[in-house]
Structure formats: structure tokens, C-alpha cells
């Protein structure tokens, strides 16, 4: 479903040097790494939000870099900070993202599972962090994307909201979706079918099932 080949990205210095990996349907790829190692940069490139300087990125054999249509067709993206308009209600935020009616969107099973209907008329500025995060996921899912790109989905959430988000990710990959996510959280690391550490601009595969203290030595 995903094939990334030699992706590079430079700001002042080279943040991504040679990012190469593949992911199949039903896989959850976890990208770990120190603060500032380039995780968000990689996800923004994969979501089509930032341009890469070089390389190729295929979704289902369609080359995506430089082609916004391919990103729209395949990816849903939940950024590190929620992309919501605080002054608008939850429902109005969803209307901005979705090409289908709110009623139709809320009727979908995967959106119902997020439990946002309870606060659909509330203003975003009055929602808790977990409610906002679930709303951001709903926005990312509004186009029914086969690939979900999640930047630290559980950060800032309480244990219950984290568990709910993790349950959601589990069911999304069980139904054949592909996830690429960054995380620093142990329970989210456990969800991943494959882990990489981003270091010095390249992805290093993590072999076996190391515990968190071992992982923290590797990053
Ligand atoms: N728009 C930008 N312009 C210039 N430099 C940037 C920009 N965005 C990020 N950087 C730099 O690129 C590097 C990687 O940043 P990035 O946000 O991708 O890291 P990260 O791994 O997501 O970190 P964190 O764990 O803190 O979220 C950092 O050194 C950062 O300062
Ligand atoms: Mg980041």
C-alpha cells in the first residue's frame, strides 16, 4: 500500500536524508525518534502538506509526490496539534473537512465509533483534549482514506482517551487500513506491527520486541 523510496528533505540542514520503507494493508508502522529527529517532517511529506526535495512515494503504485490528487485519494492526516477552528462547533469543523453531509458522515460506523455525536453542537474551545483529538481523527477519516497518518495521537490525552484512540487504531488496521504513526507512548508502540527509529535522517528498523528502556537507548 505504501512504498517510500529515498525521500529527502532539507530545511537549513538535511532533516530527512534517505527515507525508504514499505507498508502493507493492515500494518501499523511506528516511527520513533528523539525530539527534533524529523518525525513530523516525514509525516507532513507523507500527507502532502510539505514538499520533499527528492525521492518517490507510492500509494498503491500511484506516485504521490507533487500530485495532490493522489494524497487526497489515499491519506487522512492527524497533525501533532489539532487542525480545528476553536470558534466553530465540532459539527461545523467537520463540515469544513467533509465533502459529504454531516448526517451521512455521522452515520458511518467508523465515525460513530469515535463517539463525537455527544458533543457535535459544542464549540471546539469548550472541548477537552481527548474530544478534540477524536474530532481531528474524524476529520481525517471523512474521505474514507485507506492510509491514516497520525502524529503522536495519544500525546496530551488522559488514560481513557488514549485507550479509546488505541482501540480505534486497532480496529482501523483490523479492517484493512494502513497506519503510519509517530509516538512516544508505550501502549501505542505495542499496537505497531513494525517499528522504525528515525536517526540522522534515515529509518533504522527495530528488530524483535525490545522493551521501552532498550528503545530509549536506541533513539
Ligand atoms: N518549518 C521549518 N523550518 C525550518 N526548520 C524546521 C521546520 N520544521 C522543523 N524544522 C527542524 O527540523 C528538525 C525536525 O523537526 P520535526 O518537527 O520534524 O521533529 P520531530 O521528530 O517531529 O520532533 P518532536 O518529537 O519534538 O515532535 C528540527 O531540528 C526542527 O527544528
Ligand atoms: Mg513532531
Short mmCIF file of C-alpha atoms and ligand atoms in Angstrom, two decimals:
data_model
loop_
_atom_site.label_atom_id
_atom_site.label_comp_id
_atom_site.label_asym_id
_atom_site.label_seq_id
_atom_site.Cartn_x
_atom_site.Cartn_y
_atom_site.Cartn_z
CA UNK A 1 0.00 0.00 0.00
CA UNK A 2 2.89 2.39 0.80
CA UNK A 3 6.32 2.44 -0.80
CA UNK A 4 8.68 5.25 0.16
CA UNK A 5 11.97 5.41 -1.72
CA UNK A 6 14.92 7.64 -0.87
CA UNK A 7 12.81 10.55 0.39
CA UNK A 8 14.87 13.59 1.36
CA UNK A 9 14.04 16.96 2.88
CA UNK A 10 16.24 19.87 3.82
CA UNK A 11 15.41 23.00 5.82
CA UNK A 12 18.71 24.67 6.72
CA UNK A 13 20.23 21.31 7.42
CA UNK A 14 19.26 17.92 5.99
CA UNK A 15 16.47 16.51 8.21
CA UNK A 16 15.49 13.55 6.02
CA UNK A 17 18.40 12.04 4.09
CA UNK A 18 17.14 8.75 2.72
CA UNK A 19 13.78 7.50 3.95
CA UNK A 20 12.95 4.12 2.49
CA UNK A 21 10.27 1.69 3.72
CA UNK A 22 7.15 -0.18 2.67
CA UNK A 23 3.85 -0.91 4.41
CA UNK A 24 1.10 -3.37 3.51
CA UNK A 25 -2.62 -3.23 4.19
CA UNK A 26 -3.40 -3.93 7.85
CA UNK A 27 0.02 -2.78 9.04
CA UNK A 28 0.73 -0.14 11.66
CA UNK A 29 4.16 1.37 11.16
CA UNK A 30 5.54 3.11 14.24
CA UNK A 31 8.18 5.78 13.82
CA UNK A 32 10.13 6.55 16.97
CA UNK A 33 12.87 9.07 17.46
CA UNK A 34 14.20 11.86 19.63
CA UNK A 35 12.59 15.31 19.68
CA UNK A 36 13.70 17.13 16.55
CA UNK A 37 14.75 13.97 14.69
CA UNK A 38 12.35 14.62 11.79
CA UNK A 39 9.24 12.56 12.58
CA UNK A 40 6.74 15.36 11.95
CA UNK A 41 8.67 16.42 8.86
CA UNK A 42 8.37 12.91 7.44
CA UNK A 43 4.64 12.67 8.19
CA UNK A 44 3.92 16.06 6.63
CA UNK A 45 5.73 14.91 3.47
CA UNK A 46 3.73 11.67 3.50
CA UNK A 47 0.49 13.63 3.90
CA UNK A 48 1.35 16.03 1.08
CA UNK A 49 1.47 19.03 3.42
CA UNK A 50 5.18 19.70 2.80
CA UNK A 51 7.19 19.06 -0.34
CA UNK A 52 10.03 16.57 -0.34
CA UNK A 53 13.28 17.59 -2.04
CA UNK A 54 13.83 14.17 -3.54
CA UNK A 55 12.63 10.59 -3.65
CA UNK A 56 9.44 8.78 -4.55
CA UNK A 57 6.34 7.91 -2.59
CA UNK A 58 3.83 5.40 -3.91
CA UNK A 59 0.35 4.77 -2.56
CA UNK A 60 -0.91 1.60 -4.16
CA UNK A 61 1.59 2.07 -7.03
CA UNK A 62 0.48 5.67 -7.70
CA UNK A 63 3.33 8.14 -7.28
CA UNK A 64 2.16 10.84 -4.87
CA UNK A 65 4.93 13.45 -4.54
CA UNK A 66 3.87 16.60 -6.37
CA UNK A 67 0.37 15.23 -7.04
CA UNK A 68 -2.20 16.46 -4.53
CA UNK A 69 -4.93 14.29 -6.07
CA UNK A 70 -3.07 11.14 -5.00
CA UNK A 71 -2.63 12.41 -1.43
CA UNK A 72 -6.34 13.27 -1.25
CA UNK A 73 -7.33 9.87 -2.55
CA UNK A 74 -5.20 7.82 -0.16
CA UNK A 75 -4.35 9.69 3.02
CA UNK A 76 -6.01 11.02 6.14
CA UNK A 77 -3.71 13.07 8.36
CA UNK A 78 -3.95 13.92 12.04
CA UNK A 79 -1.26 16.53 12.80
CA UNK A 80 0.63 16.86 16.08
CA UNK A 81 -1.58 19.82 17.03
CA UNK A 82 -5.29 19.63 16.23
CA UNK A 83 -6.22 21.47 12.99
CA UNK A 84 -9.55 22.71 14.36
CA UNK A 85 -11.16 26.14 14.37
CA UNK A 86 -11.83 26.87 18.04
CA UNK A 87 -14.70 29.33 17.47
CA UNK A 88 -16.76 26.84 15.47
CA UNK A 89 -18.78 23.89 16.73
CA UNK A 90 -17.49 20.33 16.36
CA UNK A 91 -20.06 19.73 13.62
CA UNK A 92 -19.15 22.87 11.68
CA UNK A 93 -15.48 21.86 11.79
CA UNK A 94 -16.41 18.52 10.27
CA UNK A 95 -18.50 20.23 7.59
CA UNK A 96 -15.38 22.16 6.54
CA UNK A 97 -13.43 18.94 6.04
CA UNK A 98 -16.03 16.69 4.54
CA UNK A 99 -17.44 16.50 1.05
CA UNK A 100 -20.49 14.55 2.28
CA UNK A 101 -23.25 15.86 4.57
CA UNK A 102 -22.72 15.83 8.34
CA UNK A 103 -25.63 13.43 8.73
CA UNK A 104 -24.09 10.96 6.33
CA UNK A 105 -20.68 11.29 7.95
CA UNK A 106 -22.02 10.73 11.48
CA UNK A 107 -23.92 7.68 10.27
CA UNK A 108 -20.74 5.88 9.22
CA UNK A 109 -19.69 3.11 11.57
CA UNK A 110 -16.05 4.18 11.87
CA UNK A 111 -17.10 7.74 12.75
CA UNK A 112 -19.75 6.52 15.24
CA UNK A 113 -17.02 4.50 16.98
CA UNK A 114 -15.25 7.77 17.82
CA UNK A 115 -18.21 8.91 19.95
CA UNK A 116 -18.23 12.51 18.74
CA UNK A 117 -22.00 12.76 18.36
CA UNK A 118 -22.34 13.54 22.09
CA UNK A 119 -20.63 16.91 21.62
CA UNK A 120 -21.30 17.66 17.96
CA UNK A 121 -23.02 21.01 18.72
CA UNK A 122 -20.43 22.20 21.24
CA UNK A 123 -17.90 24.85 20.37
CA UNK A 124 -14.40 23.37 19.96
CA UNK A 125 -12.97 25.84 22.50
CA UNK A 126 -15.14 24.13 25.15
CA UNK A 127 -13.95 20.58 24.36
CA UNK A 128 -11.37 18.57 26.24
CA UNK A 129 -8.09 17.48 24.62
CA UNK A 130 -9.41 13.95 24.05
CA UNK A 131 -12.62 15.20 22.45
CA UNK A 132 -10.60 17.44 20.13
CA UNK A 133 -8.28 14.61 19.18
CA UNK A 134 -11.20 12.32 18.32
CA UNK A 135 -12.73 15.13 16.26
CA UNK A 136 -9.43 15.56 14.38
CA UNK A 137 -9.39 11.83 13.65
CA UNK A 138 -12.98 12.06 12.39
CA UNK A 139 -11.95 14.93 10.09
CA UNK A 140 -9.04 12.86 8.76
CA UNK A 141 -11.39 9.92 8.14
CA UNK A 142 -14.07 11.94 6.37
CA UNK A 143 -12.75 10.94 2.94
CA UNK A 144 -12.59 7.23 3.99
CA UNK A 145 -8.82 7.06 3.37
CA UNK A 146 -7.03 3.69 3.19
CA UNK A 147 -3.95 5.22 4.87
CA UNK A 148 -4.05 7.07 8.18
CA UNK A 149 -1.07 9.24 9.18
CA UNK A 150 -1.03 10.03 12.89
CA UNK A 151 1.43 12.36 14.59
CA UNK A 152 1.58 11.43 18.29
CA UNK A 153 -2.13 10.54 18.53
CA UNK A 154 -2.16 9.93 22.29
CA UNK A 155 0.03 12.80 23.49
CA UNK A 156 -1.78 15.05 25.95
CA UNK A 157 -4.70 12.66 26.36
CA UNK A 158 -5.82 11.07 29.61
CA UNK A 159 -5.60 7.30 30.02
CA UNK A 160 -9.20 6.71 28.97
CA UNK A 161 -8.97 8.85 25.83
CA UNK A 162 -5.65 7.20 24.97
CA UNK A 163 -7.15 3.75 25.35
CA UNK A 164 -10.10 4.77 23.15
CA UNK A 165 -7.79 6.14 20.48
CA UNK A 166 -5.69 2.96 20.65
CA UNK A 167 -8.84 0.82 20.31
CA UNK A 168 -9.79 2.84 17.30
CA UNK A 169 -6.38 2.38 15.64
CA UNK A 170 -6.59 -1.36 16.33
CA UNK A 171 -9.98 -1.65 14.63
CA UNK A 172 -8.86 0.53 11.70
CA UNK A 173 -5.92 -1.76 10.88
CA UNK A 174 -8.04 -4.89 11.56
CA UNK A 175 -10.41 -3.71 8.83
CA UNK A 176 -7.51 -3.44 6.37
CA UNK A 177 -6.39 0.15 6.87
CA UNK A 178 -2.69 1.10 6.95
CA UNK A 179 -1.36 3.36 9.68
CA UNK A 180 1.88 5.31 9.89
CA UNK A 181 2.30 6.97 13.25
CA UNK A 182 4.83 8.59 15.49
CA UNK A 183 4.61 8.08 19.19
CA UNK A 184 6.49 8.19 22.47
CA UNK A 185 3.84 6.14 24.31
CA UNK A 186 4.38 2.51 25.30
CA UNK A 187 0.81 1.31 24.66
CA UNK A 188 0.87 2.83 21.19
CA UNK A 189 4.26 1.27 20.47
CA UNK A 190 2.67 -2.09 21.30
CA UNK A 191 -0.02 -1.52 18.65
CA UNK A 192 2.58 -1.32 15.90
CA UNK A 193 3.23 -4.25 13.63
CA UNK A 194 6.62 -2.78 12.71
CA UNK A 195 8.84 -0.15 14.31
CA UNK A 196 11.50 2.15 12.93
CA UNK A 197 13.74 4.65 14.61
CA UNK A 198 14.50 7.82 12.70
CA UNK A 199 18.06 8.88 13.31
CA UNK A 200 20.43 11.06 11.30
CA UNK A 201 17.81 11.31 8.54
CA UNK A 202 17.36 7.59 7.90
CA UNK A 203 14.96 4.92 9.20
CA UNK A 204 16.56 2.13 11.18
CA UNK A 205 14.33 -0.96 11.56
CA UNK A 206 13.82 -2.22 15.11
CA UNK A 207 14.32 -5.99 15.28
CA UNK A 208 12.31 -8.15 17.67
CA UNK A 209 10.28 -6.73 20.53
CA UNK A 210 12.60 -4.63 22.68
CA UNK A 211 11.21 -3.11 25.87
CA UNK A 212 10.91 0.64 26.36
CA UNK A 213 14.18 1.04 28.27
CA UNK A 214 16.01 -0.63 25.37
CA UNK A 215 14.17 1.55 22.85
CA UNK A 216 15.07 4.70 24.74
CA UNK A 217 18.73 3.72 24.43
CA UNK A 218 18.33 3.29 20.67
CA UNK A 219 16.74 6.67 19.87
N1 LIG B 1 9.45 24.77 9.04
C1 LIG B 1 10.69 24.52 9.46
N2 LIG B 1 11.72 25.29 9.09
C2 LIG B 1 12.99 25.04 9.49
N3 LIG B 1 13.32 24.01 10.30
C3 LIG B 1 12.34 23.20 10.70
C4 LIG B 1 10.97 23.40 10.32
N4 LIG B 1 10.21 22.43 10.87
C5 LIG B 1 11.05 21.66 11.58
N5 LIG B 1 12.33 22.11 11.49
C6 LIG B 1 13.53 21.50 12.10
O1 LIG B 1 13.64 20.18 11.59
C7 LIG B 1 14.02 19.26 12.62
C8 LIG B 1 12.97 18.17 12.72
O2 LIG B 1 11.75 18.70 13.20
P1 LIG B 1 10.44 17.81 13.37
O3 LIG B 1 9.34 18.67 13.81
O4 LIG B 1 10.25 17.03 12.12
O5 LIG B 1 10.91 16.81 14.54
P2 LIG B 1 10.09 15.74 15.38
O6 LIG B 1 10.89 14.45 15.31
O7 LIG B 1 8.68 15.69 14.93
O8 LIG B 1 10.18 16.31 16.87
P3 LIG B 1 9.14 16.18 18.11
O9 LIG B 1 9.37 14.82 18.74
O10 LIG B 1 9.58 17.28 19.03
O11 LIG B 1 7.74 16.38 17.60
C9 LIG B 1 14.20 20.10 13.88
O12 LIG B 1 15.57 20.40 14.02
C10 LIG B 1 13.39 21.35 13.60
O13 LIG B 1 13.95 22.46 14.27
MG1 LIG B 2 6.89 16.05 15.89
#
